[in-house]
mmCIF file of C-alpha atoms and ligand atoms in Angstrom:
data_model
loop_
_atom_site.group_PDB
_atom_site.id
_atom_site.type_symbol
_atom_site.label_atom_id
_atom_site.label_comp_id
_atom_site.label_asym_id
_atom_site.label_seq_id
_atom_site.Cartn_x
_atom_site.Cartn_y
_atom_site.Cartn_z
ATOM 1 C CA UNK A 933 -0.223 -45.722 -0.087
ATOM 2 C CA UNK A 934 0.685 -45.387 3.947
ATOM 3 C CA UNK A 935 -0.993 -41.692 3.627
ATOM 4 C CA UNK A 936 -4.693 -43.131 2.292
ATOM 5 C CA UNK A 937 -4.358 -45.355 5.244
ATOM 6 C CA UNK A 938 -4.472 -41.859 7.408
ATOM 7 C CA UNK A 939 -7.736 -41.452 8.266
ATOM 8 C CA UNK A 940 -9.767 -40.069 11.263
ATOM 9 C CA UNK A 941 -10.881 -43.476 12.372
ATOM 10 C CA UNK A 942 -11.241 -46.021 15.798
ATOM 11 C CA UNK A 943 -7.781 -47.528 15.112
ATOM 12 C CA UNK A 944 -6.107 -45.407 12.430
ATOM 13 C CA UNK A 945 -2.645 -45.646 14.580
ATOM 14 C CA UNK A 946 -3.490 -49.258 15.107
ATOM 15 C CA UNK A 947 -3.891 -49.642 11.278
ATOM 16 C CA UNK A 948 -0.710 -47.618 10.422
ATOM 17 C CA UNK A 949 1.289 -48.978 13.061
ATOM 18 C CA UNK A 950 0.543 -52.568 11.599
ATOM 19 C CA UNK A 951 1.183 -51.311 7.882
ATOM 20 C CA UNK A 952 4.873 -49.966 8.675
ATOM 21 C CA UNK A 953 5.659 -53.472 11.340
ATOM 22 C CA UNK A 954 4.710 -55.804 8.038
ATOM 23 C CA UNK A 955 7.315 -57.815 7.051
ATOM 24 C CA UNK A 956 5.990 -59.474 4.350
ATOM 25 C CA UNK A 957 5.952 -57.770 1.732
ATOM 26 C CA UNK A 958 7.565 -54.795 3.357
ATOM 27 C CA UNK A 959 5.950 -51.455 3.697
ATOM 28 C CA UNK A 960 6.006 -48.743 1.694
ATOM 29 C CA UNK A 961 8.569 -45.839 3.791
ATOM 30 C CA UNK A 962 7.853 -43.182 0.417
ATOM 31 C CA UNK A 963 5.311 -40.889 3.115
ATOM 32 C CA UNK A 964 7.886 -41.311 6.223
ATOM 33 C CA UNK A 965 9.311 -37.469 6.716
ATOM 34 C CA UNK A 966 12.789 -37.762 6.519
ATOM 35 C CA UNK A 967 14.201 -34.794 8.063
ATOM 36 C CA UNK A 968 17.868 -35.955 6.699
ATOM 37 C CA UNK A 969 16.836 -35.056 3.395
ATOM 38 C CA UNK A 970 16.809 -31.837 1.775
ATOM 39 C CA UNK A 971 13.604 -32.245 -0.032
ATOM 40 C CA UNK A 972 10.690 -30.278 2.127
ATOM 41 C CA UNK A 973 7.762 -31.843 3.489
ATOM 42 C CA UNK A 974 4.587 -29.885 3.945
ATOM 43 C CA UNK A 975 4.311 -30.472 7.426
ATOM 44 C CA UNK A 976 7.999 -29.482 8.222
ATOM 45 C CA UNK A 977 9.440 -26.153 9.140
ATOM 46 C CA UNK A 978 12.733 -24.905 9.949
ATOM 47 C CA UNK A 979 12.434 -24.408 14.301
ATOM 48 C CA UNK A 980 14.418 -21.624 15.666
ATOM 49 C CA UNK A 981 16.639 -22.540 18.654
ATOM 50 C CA UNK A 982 18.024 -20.341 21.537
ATOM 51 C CA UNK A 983 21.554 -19.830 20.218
ATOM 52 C CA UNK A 984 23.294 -18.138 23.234
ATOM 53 C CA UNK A 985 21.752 -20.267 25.422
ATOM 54 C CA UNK A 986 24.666 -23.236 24.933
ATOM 55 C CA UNK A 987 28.117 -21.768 24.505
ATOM 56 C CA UNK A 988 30.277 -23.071 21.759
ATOM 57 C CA UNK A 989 32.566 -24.767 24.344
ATOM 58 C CA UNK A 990 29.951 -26.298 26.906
ATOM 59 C CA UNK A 991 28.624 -27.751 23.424
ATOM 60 C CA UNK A 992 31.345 -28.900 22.080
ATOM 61 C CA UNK A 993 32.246 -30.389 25.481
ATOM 62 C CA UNK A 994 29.132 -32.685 25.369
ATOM 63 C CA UNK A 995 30.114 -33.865 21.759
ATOM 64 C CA UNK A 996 27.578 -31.301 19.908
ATOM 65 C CA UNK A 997 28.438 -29.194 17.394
ATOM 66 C CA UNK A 998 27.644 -24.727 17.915
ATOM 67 C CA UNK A 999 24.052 -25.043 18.481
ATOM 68 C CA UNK A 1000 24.015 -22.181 15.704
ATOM 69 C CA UNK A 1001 24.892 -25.617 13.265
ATOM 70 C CA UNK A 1002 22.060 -27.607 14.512
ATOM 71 C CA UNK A 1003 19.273 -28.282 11.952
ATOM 72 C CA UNK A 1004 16.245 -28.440 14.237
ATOM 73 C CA UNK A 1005 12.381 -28.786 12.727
ATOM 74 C CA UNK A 1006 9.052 -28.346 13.847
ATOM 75 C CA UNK A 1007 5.745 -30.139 12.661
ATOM 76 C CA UNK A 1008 2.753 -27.979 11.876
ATOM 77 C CA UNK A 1009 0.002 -29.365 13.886
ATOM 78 C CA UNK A 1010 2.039 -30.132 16.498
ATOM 79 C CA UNK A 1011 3.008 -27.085 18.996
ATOM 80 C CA UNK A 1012 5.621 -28.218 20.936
ATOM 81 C CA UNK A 1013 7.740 -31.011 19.061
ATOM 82 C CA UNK A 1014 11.283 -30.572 17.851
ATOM 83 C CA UNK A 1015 13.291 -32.716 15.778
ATOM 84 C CA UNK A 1016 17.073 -32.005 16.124
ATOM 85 C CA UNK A 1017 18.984 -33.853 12.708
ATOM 86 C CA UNK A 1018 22.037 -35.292 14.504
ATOM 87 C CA UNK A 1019 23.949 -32.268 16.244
ATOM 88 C CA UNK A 1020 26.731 -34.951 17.448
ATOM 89 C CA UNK A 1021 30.164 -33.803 16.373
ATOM 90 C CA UNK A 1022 31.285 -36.604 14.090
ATOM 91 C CA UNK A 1023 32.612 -39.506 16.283
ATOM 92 C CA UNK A 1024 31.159 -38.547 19.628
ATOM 93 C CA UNK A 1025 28.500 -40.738 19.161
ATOM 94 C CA UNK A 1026 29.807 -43.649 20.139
ATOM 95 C CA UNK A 1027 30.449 -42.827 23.823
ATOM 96 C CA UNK A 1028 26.637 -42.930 24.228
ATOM 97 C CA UNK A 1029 26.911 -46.303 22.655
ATOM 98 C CA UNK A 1030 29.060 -47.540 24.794
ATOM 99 C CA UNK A 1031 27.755 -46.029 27.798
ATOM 100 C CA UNK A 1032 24.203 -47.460 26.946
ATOM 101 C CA UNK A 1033 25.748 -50.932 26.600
ATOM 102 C CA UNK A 1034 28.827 -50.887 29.232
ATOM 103 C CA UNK A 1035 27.829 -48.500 31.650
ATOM 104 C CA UNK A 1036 24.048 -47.717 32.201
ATOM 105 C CA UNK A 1037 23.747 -51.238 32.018
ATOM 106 C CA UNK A 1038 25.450 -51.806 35.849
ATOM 107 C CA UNK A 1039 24.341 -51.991 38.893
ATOM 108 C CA UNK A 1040 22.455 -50.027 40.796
ATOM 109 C CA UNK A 1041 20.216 -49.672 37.433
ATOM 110 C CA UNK A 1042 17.560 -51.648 36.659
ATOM 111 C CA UNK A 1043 17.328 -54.200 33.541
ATOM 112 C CA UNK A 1044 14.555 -56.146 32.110
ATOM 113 C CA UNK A 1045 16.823 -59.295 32.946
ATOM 114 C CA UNK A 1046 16.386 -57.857 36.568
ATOM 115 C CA UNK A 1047 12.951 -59.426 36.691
ATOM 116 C CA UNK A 1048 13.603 -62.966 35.788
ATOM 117 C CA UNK A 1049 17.275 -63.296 36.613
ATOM 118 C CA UNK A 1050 19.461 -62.747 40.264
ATOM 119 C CA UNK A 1051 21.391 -60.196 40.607
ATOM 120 C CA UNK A 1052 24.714 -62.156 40.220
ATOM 121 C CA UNK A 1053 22.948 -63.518 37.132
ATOM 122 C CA UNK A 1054 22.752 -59.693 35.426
ATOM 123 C CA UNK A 1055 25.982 -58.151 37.003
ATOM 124 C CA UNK A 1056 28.497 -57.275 34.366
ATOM 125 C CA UNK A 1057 26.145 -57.691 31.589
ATOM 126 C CA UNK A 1058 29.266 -56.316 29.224
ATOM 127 C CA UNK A 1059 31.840 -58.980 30.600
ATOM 128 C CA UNK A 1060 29.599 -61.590 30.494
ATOM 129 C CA UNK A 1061 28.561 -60.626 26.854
ATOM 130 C CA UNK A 1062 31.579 -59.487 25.058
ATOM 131 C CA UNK A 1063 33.606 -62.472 24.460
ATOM 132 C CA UNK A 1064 30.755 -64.153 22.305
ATOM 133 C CA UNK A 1065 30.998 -60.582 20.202
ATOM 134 C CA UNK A 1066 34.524 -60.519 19.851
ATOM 135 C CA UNK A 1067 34.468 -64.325 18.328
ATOM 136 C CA UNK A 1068 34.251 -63.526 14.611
ATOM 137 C CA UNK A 1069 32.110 -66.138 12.701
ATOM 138 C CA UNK A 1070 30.683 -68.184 15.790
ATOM 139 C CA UNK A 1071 27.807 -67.320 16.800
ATOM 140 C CA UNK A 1072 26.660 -68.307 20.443
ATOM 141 C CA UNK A 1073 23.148 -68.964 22.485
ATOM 142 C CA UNK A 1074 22.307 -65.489 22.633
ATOM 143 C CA UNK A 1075 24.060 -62.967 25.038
ATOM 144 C CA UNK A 1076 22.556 -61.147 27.358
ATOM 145 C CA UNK A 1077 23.511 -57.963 25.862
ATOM 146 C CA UNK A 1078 21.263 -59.293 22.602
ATOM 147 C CA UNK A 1079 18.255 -59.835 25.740
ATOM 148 C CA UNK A 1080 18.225 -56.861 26.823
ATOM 149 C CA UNK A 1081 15.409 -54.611 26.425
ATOM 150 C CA UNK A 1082 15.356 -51.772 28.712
ATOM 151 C CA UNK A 1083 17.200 -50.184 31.306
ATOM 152 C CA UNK A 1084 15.785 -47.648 33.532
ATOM 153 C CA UNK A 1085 18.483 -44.936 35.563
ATOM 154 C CA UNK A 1086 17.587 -42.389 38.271
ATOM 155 C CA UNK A 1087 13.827 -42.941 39.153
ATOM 156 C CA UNK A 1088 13.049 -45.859 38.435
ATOM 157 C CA UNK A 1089 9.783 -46.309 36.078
ATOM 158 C CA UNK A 1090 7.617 -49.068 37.909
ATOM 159 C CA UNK A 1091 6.034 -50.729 34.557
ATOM 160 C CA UNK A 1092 3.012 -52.375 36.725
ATOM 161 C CA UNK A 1093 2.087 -49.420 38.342
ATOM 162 C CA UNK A 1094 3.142 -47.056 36.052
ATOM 163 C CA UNK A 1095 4.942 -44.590 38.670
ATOM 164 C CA UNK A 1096 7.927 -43.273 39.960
ATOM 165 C CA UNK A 1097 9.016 -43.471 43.444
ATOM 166 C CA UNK A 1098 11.263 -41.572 46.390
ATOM 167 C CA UNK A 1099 11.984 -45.229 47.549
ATOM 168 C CA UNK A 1100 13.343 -46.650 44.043
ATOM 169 C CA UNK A 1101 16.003 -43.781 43.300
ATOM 170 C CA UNK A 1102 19.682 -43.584 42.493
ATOM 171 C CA UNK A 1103 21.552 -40.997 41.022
ATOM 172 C CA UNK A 1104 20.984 -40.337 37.547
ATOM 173 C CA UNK A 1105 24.573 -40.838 35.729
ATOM 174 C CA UNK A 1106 26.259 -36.733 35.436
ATOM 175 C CA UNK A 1107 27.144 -37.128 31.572
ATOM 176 C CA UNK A 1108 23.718 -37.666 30.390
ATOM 177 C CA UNK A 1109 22.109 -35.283 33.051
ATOM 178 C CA UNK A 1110 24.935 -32.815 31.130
ATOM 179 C CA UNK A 1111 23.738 -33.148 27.622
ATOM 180 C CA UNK A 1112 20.269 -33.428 28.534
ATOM 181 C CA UNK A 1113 20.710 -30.139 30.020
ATOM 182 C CA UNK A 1114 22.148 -28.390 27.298
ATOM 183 C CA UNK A 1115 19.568 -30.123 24.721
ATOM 184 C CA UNK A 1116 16.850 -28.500 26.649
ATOM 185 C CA UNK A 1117 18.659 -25.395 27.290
ATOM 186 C CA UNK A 1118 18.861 -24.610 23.484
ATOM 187 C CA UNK A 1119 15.621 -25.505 22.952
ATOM 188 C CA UNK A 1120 14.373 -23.098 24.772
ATOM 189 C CA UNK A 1121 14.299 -24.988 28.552
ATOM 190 C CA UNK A 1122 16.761 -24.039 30.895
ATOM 191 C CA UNK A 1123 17.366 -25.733 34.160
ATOM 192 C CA UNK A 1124 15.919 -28.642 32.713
ATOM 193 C CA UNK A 1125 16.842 -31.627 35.292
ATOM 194 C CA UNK A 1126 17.335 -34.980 34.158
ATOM 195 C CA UNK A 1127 15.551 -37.286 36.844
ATOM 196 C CA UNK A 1128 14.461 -40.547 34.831
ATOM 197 C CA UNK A 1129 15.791 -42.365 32.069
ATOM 198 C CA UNK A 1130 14.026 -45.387 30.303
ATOM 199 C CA UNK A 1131 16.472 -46.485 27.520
ATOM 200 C CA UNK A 1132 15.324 -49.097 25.072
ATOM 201 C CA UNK A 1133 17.317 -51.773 23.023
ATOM 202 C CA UNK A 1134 15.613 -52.568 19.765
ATOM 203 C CA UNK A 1135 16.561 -55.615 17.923
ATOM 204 C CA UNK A 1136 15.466 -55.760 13.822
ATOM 205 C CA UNK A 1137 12.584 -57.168 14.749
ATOM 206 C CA UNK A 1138 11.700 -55.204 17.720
ATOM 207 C CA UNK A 1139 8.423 -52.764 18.384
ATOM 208 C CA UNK A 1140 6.911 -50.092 20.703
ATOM 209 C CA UNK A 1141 3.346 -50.343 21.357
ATOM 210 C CA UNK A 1142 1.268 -47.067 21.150
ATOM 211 C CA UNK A 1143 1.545 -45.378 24.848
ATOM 212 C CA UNK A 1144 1.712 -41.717 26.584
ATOM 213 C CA UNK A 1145 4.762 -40.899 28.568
ATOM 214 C CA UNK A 1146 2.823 -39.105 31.687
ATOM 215 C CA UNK A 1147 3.979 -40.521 34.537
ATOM 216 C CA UNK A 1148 6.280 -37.587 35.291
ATOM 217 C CA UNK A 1149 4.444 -35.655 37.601
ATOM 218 C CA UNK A 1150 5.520 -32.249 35.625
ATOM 219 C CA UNK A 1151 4.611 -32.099 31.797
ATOM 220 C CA UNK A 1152 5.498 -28.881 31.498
ATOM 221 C CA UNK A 1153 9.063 -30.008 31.246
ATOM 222 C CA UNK A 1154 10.337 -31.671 28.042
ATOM 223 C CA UNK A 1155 10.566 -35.429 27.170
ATOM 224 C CA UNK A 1156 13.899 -35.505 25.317
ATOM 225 C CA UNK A 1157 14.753 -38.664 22.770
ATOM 226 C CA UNK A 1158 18.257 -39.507 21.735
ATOM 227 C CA UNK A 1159 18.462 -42.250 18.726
ATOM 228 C CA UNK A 1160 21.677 -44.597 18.026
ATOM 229 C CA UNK A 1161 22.095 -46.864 15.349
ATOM 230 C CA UNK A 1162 19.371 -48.540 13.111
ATOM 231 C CA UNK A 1163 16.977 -46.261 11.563
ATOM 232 C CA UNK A 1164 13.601 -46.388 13.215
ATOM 233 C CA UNK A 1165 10.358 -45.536 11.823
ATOM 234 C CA UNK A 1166 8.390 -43.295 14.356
ATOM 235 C CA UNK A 1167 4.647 -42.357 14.441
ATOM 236 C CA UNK A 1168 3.280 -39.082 16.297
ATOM 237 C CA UNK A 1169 -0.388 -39.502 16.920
ATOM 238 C CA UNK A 1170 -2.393 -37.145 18.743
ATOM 239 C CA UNK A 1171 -4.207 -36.321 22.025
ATOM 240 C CA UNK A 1172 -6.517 -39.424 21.631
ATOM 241 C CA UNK A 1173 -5.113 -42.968 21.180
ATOM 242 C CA UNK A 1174 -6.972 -43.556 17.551
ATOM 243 C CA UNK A 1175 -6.102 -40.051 15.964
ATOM 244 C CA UNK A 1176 -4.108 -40.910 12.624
ATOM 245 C CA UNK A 1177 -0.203 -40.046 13.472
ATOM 246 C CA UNK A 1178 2.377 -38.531 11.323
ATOM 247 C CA UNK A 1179 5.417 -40.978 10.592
ATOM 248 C CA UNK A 1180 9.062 -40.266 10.348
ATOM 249 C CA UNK A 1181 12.581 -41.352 10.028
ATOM 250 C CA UNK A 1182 14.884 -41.490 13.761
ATOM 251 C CA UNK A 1183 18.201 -42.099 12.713
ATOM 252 C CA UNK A 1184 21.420 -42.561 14.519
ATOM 253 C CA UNK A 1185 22.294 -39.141 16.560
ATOM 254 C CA UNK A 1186 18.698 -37.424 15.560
ATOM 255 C CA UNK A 1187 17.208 -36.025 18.778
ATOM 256 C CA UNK A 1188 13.319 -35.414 18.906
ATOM 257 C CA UNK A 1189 11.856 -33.177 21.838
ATOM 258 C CA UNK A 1190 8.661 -33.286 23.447
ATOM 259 C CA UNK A 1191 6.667 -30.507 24.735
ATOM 260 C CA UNK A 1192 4.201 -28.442 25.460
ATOM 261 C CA UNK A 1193 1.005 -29.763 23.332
ATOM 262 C CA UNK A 1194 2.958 -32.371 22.327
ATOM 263 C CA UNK A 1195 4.040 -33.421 25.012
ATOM 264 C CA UNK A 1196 1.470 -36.204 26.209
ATOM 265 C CA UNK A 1197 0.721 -37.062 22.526
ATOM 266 C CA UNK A 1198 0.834 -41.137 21.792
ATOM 267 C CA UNK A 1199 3.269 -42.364 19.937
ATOM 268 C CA UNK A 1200 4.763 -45.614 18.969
ATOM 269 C CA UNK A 1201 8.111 -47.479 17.240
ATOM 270 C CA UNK A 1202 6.132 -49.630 14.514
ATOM 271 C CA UNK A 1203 9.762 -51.014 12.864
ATOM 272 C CA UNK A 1204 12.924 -50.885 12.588
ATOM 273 C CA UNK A 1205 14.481 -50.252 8.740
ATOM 274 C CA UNK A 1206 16.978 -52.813 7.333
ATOM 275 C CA UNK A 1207 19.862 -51.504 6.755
ATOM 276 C CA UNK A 1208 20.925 -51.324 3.399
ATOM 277 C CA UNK A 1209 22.717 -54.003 2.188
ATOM 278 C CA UNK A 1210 26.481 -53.392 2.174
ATOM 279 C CA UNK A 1211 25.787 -50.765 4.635
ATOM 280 C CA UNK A 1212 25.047 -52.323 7.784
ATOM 281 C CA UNK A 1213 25.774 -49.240 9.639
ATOM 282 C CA UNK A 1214 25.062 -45.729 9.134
ATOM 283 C CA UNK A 1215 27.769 -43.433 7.939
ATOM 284 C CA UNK A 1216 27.890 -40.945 10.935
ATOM 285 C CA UNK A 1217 28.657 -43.936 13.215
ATOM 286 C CA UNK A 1218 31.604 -45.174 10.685
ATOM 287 C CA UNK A 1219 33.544 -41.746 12.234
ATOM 288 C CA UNK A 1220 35.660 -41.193 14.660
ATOM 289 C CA UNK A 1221 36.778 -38.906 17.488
ATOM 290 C CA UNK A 1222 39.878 -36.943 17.097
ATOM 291 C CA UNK A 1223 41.400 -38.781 20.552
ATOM 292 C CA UNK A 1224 43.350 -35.401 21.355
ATOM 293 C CA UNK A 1225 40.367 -32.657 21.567
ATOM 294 C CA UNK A 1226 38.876 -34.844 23.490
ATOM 295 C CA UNK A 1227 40.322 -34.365 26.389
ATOM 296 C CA UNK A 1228 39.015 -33.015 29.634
ATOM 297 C CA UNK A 1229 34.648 -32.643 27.867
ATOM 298 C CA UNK A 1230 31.852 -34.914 29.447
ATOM 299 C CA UNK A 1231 32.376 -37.234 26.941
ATOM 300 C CA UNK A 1232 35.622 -39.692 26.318
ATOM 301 C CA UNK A 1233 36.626 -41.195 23.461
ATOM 302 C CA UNK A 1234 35.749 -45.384 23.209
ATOM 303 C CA UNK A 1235 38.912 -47.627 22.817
ATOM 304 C CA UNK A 1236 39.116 -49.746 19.418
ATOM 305 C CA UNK A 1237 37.987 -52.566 21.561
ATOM 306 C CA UNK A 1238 35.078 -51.465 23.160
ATOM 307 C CA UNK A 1239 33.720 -50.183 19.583
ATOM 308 C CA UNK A 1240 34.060 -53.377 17.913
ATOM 309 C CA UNK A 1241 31.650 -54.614 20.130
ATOM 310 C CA UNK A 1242 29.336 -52.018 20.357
ATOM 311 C CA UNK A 1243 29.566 -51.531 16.110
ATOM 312 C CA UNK A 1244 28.747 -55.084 16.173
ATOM 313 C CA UNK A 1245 25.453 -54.661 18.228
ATOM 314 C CA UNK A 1246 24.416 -51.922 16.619
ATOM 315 C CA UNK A 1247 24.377 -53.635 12.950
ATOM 316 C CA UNK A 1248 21.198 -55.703 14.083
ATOM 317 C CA UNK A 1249 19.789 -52.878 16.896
ATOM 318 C CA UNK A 1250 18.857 -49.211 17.881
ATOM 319 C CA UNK A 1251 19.335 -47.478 20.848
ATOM 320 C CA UNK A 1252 17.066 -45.097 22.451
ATOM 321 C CA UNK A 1253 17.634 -42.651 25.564
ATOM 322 C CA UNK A 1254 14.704 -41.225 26.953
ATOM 323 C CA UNK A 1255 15.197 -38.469 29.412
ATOM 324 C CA UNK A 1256 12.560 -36.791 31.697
ATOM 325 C CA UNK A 1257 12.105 -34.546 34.372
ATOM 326 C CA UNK A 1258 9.717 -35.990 37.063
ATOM 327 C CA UNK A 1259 9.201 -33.083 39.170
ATOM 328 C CA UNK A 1260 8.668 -29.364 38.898
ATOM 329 C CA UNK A 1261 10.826 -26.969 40.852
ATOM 330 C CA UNK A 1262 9.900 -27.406 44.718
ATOM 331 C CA UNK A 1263 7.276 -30.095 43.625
ATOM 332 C CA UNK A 1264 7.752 -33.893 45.952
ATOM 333 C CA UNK A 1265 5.989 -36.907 45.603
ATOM 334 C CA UNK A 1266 2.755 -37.244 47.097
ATOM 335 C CA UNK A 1267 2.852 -39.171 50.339
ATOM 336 C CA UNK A 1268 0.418 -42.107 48.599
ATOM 337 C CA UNK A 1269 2.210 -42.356 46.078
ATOM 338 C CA UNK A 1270 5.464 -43.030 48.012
ATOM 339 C CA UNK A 1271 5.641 -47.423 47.902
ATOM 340 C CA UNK A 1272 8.586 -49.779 47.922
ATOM 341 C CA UNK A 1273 8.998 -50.760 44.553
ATOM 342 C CA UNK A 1274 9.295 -54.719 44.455
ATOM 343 C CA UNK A 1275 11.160 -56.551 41.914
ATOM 344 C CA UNK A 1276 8.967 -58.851 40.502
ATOM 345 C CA UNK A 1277 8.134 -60.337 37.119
ATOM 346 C CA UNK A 1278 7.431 -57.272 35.029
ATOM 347 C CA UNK A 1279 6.733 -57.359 31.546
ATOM 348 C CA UNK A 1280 7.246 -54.047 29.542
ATOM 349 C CA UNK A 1281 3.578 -54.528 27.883
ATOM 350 C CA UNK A 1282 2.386 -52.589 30.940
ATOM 351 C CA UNK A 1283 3.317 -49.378 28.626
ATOM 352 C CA UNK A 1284 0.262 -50.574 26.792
ATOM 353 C CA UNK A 1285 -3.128 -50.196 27.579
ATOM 354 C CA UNK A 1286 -5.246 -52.942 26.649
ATOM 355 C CA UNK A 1287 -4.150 -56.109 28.545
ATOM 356 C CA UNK A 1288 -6.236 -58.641 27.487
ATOM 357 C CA UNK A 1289 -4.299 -57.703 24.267
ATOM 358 C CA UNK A 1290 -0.976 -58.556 25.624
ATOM 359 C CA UNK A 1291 0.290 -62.101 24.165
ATOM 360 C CA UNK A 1292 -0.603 -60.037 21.014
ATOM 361 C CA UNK A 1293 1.510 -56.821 22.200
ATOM 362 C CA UNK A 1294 4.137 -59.245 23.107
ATOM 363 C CA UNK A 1295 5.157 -59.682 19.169
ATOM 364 C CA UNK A 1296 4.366 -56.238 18.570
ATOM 365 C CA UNK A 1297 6.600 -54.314 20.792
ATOM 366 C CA UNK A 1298 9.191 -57.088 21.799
ATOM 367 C CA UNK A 1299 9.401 -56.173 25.383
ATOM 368 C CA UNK A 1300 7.959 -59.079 26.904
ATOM 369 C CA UNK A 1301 10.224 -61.179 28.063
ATOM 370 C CA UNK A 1302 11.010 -63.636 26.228
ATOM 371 C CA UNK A 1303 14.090 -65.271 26.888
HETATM 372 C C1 SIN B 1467 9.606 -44.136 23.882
HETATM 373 O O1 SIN B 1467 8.614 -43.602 23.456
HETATM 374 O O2 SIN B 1467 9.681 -44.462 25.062
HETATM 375 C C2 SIN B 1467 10.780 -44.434 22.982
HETATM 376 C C3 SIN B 1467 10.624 -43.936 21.597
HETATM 377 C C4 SIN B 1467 11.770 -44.343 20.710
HETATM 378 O O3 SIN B 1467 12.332 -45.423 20.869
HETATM 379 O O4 SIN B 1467 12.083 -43.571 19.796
#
């Protein structure tokens, strides 16, 4: 059905992207790769990663099983892109979770709530959030935990201008720098620094308009994607914004790499799956860290607490961690491009490209604000 839809055509991704976002009836997932499955897909191959390049310790440190365990795929037709089936030892998981929702989401980083809110307004988004989540059965006005959208960390993406800058910096948080690091390094990039971070909140309903990630001012460094919670449906496109795209599953842990060819490709988030019913979490988030082994690694184990809130967010969202490199080794910013970023209303739809399209966008990729 989705696949006849495929064809080399103005707004093929347009088309597809609307087919797997319909609600009503809902789509069709039977031509979505699902690299959790067993069952091969034409397209998919087995990728080969660089073993030795990760010890078994320095993995297992970051919450990843031997990288000798990971089941990583490539795409024919598109050089470049990796798909890593959820490497997280079982557990570890949630301490990305928590840090996407506890941590990241403090001050000095930035917040879509930054742009319509003070800061005393969206300090402690997790205090000010958690007591509504903890109340069993009641539900409140939404928190702002359910408004967020996107956070950025390190450089901070400028969504009008569609930049980085040397003035709007702070240090990008040393865990996630750590396992971004070793992703890359067994993937066949070593030294890869983490410089940026965009992480998005889906809700069930949420979207991600078609867009290119080329603002970093090196692409011959990886784009690395980590997904948490709901399942996602995810479409690769190609070098030109209608070429048909492939679609596939991003579950919780899976981590996709872009590179190379790939690495400027469009792509979009057209859905997120419902959960199925009885199951309103996936399995590999339902285990838990042995608290003893994890001891002195990168990551820490997440108190009972802390988890019940985070569980409960993720039964209704997805979490995504994007992490780039912005500069090449011994590259700087070009002095023009150096500007005081202002904070001012700014609506993620500036990811998009055609902005006389954007009260229309604004259903389609739920970034706008709307709250
Ligand atoms: C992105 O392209 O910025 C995020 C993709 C995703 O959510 O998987």
């Amino acid at each position: 059905m989705a696949a006849s839809m495929v064809e080399q055509g103005e707004d093929a991704f347009r088309k597809l992207f609307k087919f797997y976002k319909r609600r009503n009836p809902p789509p069709d997932f039977s031509d979505v790769i699902d690299f959790s499955k067993k069952a091969g897909n034409e397209l998919v191959y087995a990728a080969e990663l660089k073993h030795g390049s990760v010890s078994e310790e320095a993995a297992f440190r970051a919450g990843l099983q031997p990288v000798k365990e990971w089941r990583a795929f490539g795409l024919h037709g598109y050089p470049g892109f990796l798909f890593i089936s959820n490497p997280f030892l079982p557990g570890s998981q949630h301490y990305w979770v928590k840090q996407c929702l506890k941590t990241y989401t403090q001050k000095p980083n930035v917040c879509n709530l930054d742009m319509h809110m003070s800061p005393a307004e969206t300090e402690n988004i997790w205090e000010k959030s958690v007591g509504s989540f903890r109340k069993k059965g009641q539900r409140e006005p939404r928190t702002l935990l359910e408004k967020l959208r996107w956070v950025t960390l390190g450089y901070h993406y400028n969504w009008d201008t569609k930049t980085y800058s040397p003035d709007h910096y702070t240090p990008f948080p040393e865990d996630l720098h750590s396992l971004s690091h070793k992703v890359a390094a067994a993937c066949g990039f070593p030294g890869f620094k983490a410089e940026a971070g965009i992480l998005n909140y889906y809700r069930s309903d949420s979207s991600l308009g078609i867009h290119v990630d080329e603002s970093e001012l090196d692409h011959t460094r990886p784009l690395l994607s980590f997904s948490f919670g709901q399942t996602a449906v995810f479409l690769l496109g190609g070098t030109k914004r209608q070429d048909p795209p492939t679609a596939m599953f991003m579950r919780s842990g899976d981590i996709m790499v872009m590179s190379g060819s790939s690495r400027l490709l469009y792509h979009a988030v057209p859905c997120i799956v419902p959960a199925p019913a009885g199951h309103p979490l996936p399995s590999c988030l339902e285990q838990h860290v042995d608290k003893d082994e994890l001891n002195d690694g990168i990551i820490q184990t997440v108190c009972e607490k802390d988890w019940e809130v985070c569980s409960t967010y993720l039964q209704t969202s997805r979490i995504n961690m994007t992490v780039r490199q912005v500069l090449g080794p011994g590259q700087s910013f070009p002095v023009t491009h150096s500007q005081t970023v202002t904070v001012k209303e700014q609506s993620r739809s500036g990811y998009e490209e055609e902005t006389q399209m954007a009260k229309k966008r604004k259903s389609e990729t739920g970034y706008d604000l709307d709250s």
